[in-house]
Structure formats: structure tokens, C-alpha cells
Short mmCIF file of C-alpha atoms in Angstrom, two decimals:
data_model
loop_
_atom_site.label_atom_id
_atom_site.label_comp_id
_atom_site.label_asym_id
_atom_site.label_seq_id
_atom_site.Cartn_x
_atom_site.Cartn_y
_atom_site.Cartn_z
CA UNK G 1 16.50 -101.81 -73.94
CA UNK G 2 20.00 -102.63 -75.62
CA UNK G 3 21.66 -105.90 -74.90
CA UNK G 4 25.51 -106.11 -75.26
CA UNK G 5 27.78 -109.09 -74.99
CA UNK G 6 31.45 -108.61 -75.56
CA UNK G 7 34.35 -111.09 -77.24
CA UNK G 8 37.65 -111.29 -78.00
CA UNK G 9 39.45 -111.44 -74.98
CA UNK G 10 42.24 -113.17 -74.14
CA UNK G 11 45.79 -114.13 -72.85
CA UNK G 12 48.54 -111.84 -74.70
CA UNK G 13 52.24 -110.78 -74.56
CA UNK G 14 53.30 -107.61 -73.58
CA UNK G 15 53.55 -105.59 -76.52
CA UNK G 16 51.00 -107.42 -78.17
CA UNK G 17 47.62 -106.87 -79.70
CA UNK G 18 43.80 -107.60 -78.80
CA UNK G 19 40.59 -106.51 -80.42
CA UNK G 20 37.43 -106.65 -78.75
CA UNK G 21 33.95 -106.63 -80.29
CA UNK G 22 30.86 -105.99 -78.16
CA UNK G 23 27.74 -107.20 -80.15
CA UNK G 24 24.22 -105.48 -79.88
CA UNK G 25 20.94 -106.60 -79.68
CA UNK G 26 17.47 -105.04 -79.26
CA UNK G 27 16.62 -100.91 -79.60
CA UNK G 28 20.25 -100.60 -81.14
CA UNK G 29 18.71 -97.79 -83.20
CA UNK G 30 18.14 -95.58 -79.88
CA UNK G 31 22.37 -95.82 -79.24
CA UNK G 32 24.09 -92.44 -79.52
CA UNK G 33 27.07 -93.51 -77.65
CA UNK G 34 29.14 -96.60 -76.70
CA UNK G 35 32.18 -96.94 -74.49
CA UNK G 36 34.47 -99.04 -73.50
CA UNK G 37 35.66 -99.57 -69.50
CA UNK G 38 37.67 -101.58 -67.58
CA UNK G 39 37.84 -103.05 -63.80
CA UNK G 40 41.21 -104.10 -62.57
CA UNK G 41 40.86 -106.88 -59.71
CA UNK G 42 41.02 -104.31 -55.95
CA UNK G 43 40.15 -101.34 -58.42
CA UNK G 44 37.38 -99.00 -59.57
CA UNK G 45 35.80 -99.45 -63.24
CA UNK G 46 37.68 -96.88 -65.26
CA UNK G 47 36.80 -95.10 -68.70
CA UNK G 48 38.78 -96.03 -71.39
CA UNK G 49 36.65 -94.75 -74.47
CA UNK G 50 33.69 -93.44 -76.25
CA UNK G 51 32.38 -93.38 -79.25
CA UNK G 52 29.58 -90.95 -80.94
CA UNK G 53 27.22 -93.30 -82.51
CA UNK G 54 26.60 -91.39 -85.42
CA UNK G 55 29.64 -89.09 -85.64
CA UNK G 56 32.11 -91.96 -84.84
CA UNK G 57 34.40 -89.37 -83.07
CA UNK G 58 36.10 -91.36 -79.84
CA UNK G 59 37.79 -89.81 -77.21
CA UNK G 60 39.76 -92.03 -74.84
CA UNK G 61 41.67 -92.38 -71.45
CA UNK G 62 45.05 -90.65 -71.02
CA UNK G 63 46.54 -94.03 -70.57
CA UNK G 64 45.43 -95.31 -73.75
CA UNK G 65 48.13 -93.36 -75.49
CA UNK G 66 47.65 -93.72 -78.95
CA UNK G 67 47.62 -97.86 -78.56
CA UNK G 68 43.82 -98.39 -78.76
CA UNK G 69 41.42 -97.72 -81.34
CA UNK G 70 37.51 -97.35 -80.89
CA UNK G 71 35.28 -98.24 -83.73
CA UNK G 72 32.20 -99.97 -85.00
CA UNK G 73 30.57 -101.94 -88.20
CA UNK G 74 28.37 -100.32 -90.39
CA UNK G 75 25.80 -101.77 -89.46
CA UNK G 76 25.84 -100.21 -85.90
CA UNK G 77 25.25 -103.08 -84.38
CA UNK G 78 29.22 -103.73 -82.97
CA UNK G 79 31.90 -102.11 -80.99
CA UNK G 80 35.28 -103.08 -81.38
CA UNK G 81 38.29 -102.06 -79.34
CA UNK G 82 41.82 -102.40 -81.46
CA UNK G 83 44.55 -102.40 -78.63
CA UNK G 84 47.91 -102.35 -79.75
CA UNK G 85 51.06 -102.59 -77.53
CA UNK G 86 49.44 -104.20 -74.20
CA UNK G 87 51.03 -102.97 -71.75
CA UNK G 88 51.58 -105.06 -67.72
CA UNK G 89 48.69 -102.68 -66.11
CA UNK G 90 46.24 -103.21 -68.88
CA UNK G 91 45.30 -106.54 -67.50
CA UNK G 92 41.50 -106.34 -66.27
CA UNK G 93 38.02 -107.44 -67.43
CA UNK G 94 37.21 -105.14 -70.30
CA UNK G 95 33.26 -103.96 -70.17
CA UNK G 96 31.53 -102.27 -73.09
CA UNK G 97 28.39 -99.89 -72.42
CA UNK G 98 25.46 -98.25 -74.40
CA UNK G 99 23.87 -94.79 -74.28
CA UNK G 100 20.79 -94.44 -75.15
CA UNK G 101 18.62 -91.59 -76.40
CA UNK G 102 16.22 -91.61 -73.71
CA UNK G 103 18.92 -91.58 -71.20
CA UNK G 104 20.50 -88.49 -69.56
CA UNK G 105 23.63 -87.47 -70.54
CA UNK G 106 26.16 -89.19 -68.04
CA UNK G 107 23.87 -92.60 -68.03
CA UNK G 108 25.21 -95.28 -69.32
CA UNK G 109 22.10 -97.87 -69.28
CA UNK G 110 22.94 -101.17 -70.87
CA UNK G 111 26.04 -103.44 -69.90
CA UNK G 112 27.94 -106.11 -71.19
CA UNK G 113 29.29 -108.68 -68.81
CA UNK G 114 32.80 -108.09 -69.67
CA UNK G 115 35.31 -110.11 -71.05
CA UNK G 116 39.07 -111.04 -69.62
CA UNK G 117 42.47 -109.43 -70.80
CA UNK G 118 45.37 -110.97 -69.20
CA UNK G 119 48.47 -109.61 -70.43
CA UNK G 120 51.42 -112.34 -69.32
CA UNK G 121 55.42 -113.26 -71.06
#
């Protein structure tokens, strides 16, 4: 099993910038993809992007737009999320996810427990 734990959120201004890490822990060498999703309070968790552990190719959301950037260390053992240009809807507890080798394709096994954007002038 993979254990995640996420950081780095916070209160911002529109237009301004946040980067989240999500940290790893245990069989981080079975990870061949990571994400990162959201949950707006009254809303479904929604994608907002992957990245091939190995490749590091991301693909992201349509609302990202260009703002965010998925990425990790070189030591695979964190995620980050750059997001640039926060907009009023991007408010929402940010979650990242793991997927591991022995999972099938659309799993997404291990969790974080999120961590808080607020985006407030």
C-alpha cells in the first residue's frame, strides 16, 4: 500500500498562486500514476490531473487552462500541483491519488486526505 498526505494549501487572492505537494510513503516504487482531484462543498470530486509516473506526461481538466502544472521530485516520492491564476470557482479541498501497478486501470487505490484552497480578495 501507498500512503499520501498532501500540503500547501491555503487562503489566496484571485489571480494568485498555490503549489501543492502530496508526499508518499510505503510501496512508492509500485506508482505508475498520480493525480490530482478536487471536491467543491454540494459537488462531486472532479479530475483535475494526472501524471505518468515514469513518463511524467500530465494531462489535465479543461478548466485548468494552462494555469496549473503537474509534477514530481526525483525522487518519486512527491506530487506537486503549481496553480497559477486562482480563479473564484477553484475554491475546494484539493485531494491527490496513487495508481498502483497491481491495480486496474481506472483504480485509483491510495488517498490523501486533502488539503483546503480558499481563494478570497
Amino acid at each position: 500500500q501507498v500512503q499520501l498526505a498532501e500540503s500547501g494549501g491555503g487562503l489566496v487572492q484571485p489571480g494568485g498562486s498555490l503549489k501543492l505537494s502530496c508526499a508518499a510513503s510505503g510501496l512508492t516504487l509500485n506508482i505508475i500514476r498520480m493525480a490530482w482531484y478536487r471536491q467543491a462543498p454540494g459537488k462531486d470530486r472532479e479530475f483535475v490531473a494526472s501524471l505518468h509516473w515514469m513518463r511524467q506526461s500530465g494531462n489535465y481538466a479543461d478548466f485548468v487552462a494552462g494555469r496549473f502544472a503537474i509534477s514530481r521530485d526525483n525522487a518519486k516520492t512527491t506530487l506537486y500541483l503549481q496553480m497559477n491564476n486562482l480563479r473564484p470557482e477553484d475554491p475546494a479541498v484539493y485531494y491527490c491519488a496513487a495508481r498502483l501497478s497491481s491495480d486496474v486501470p481506472t483504480e485509483w487505490s491510495s488517498w490523501g486526505q486533502g488539503t483546503q484552497v480558499t481563494v478570497a480578495s
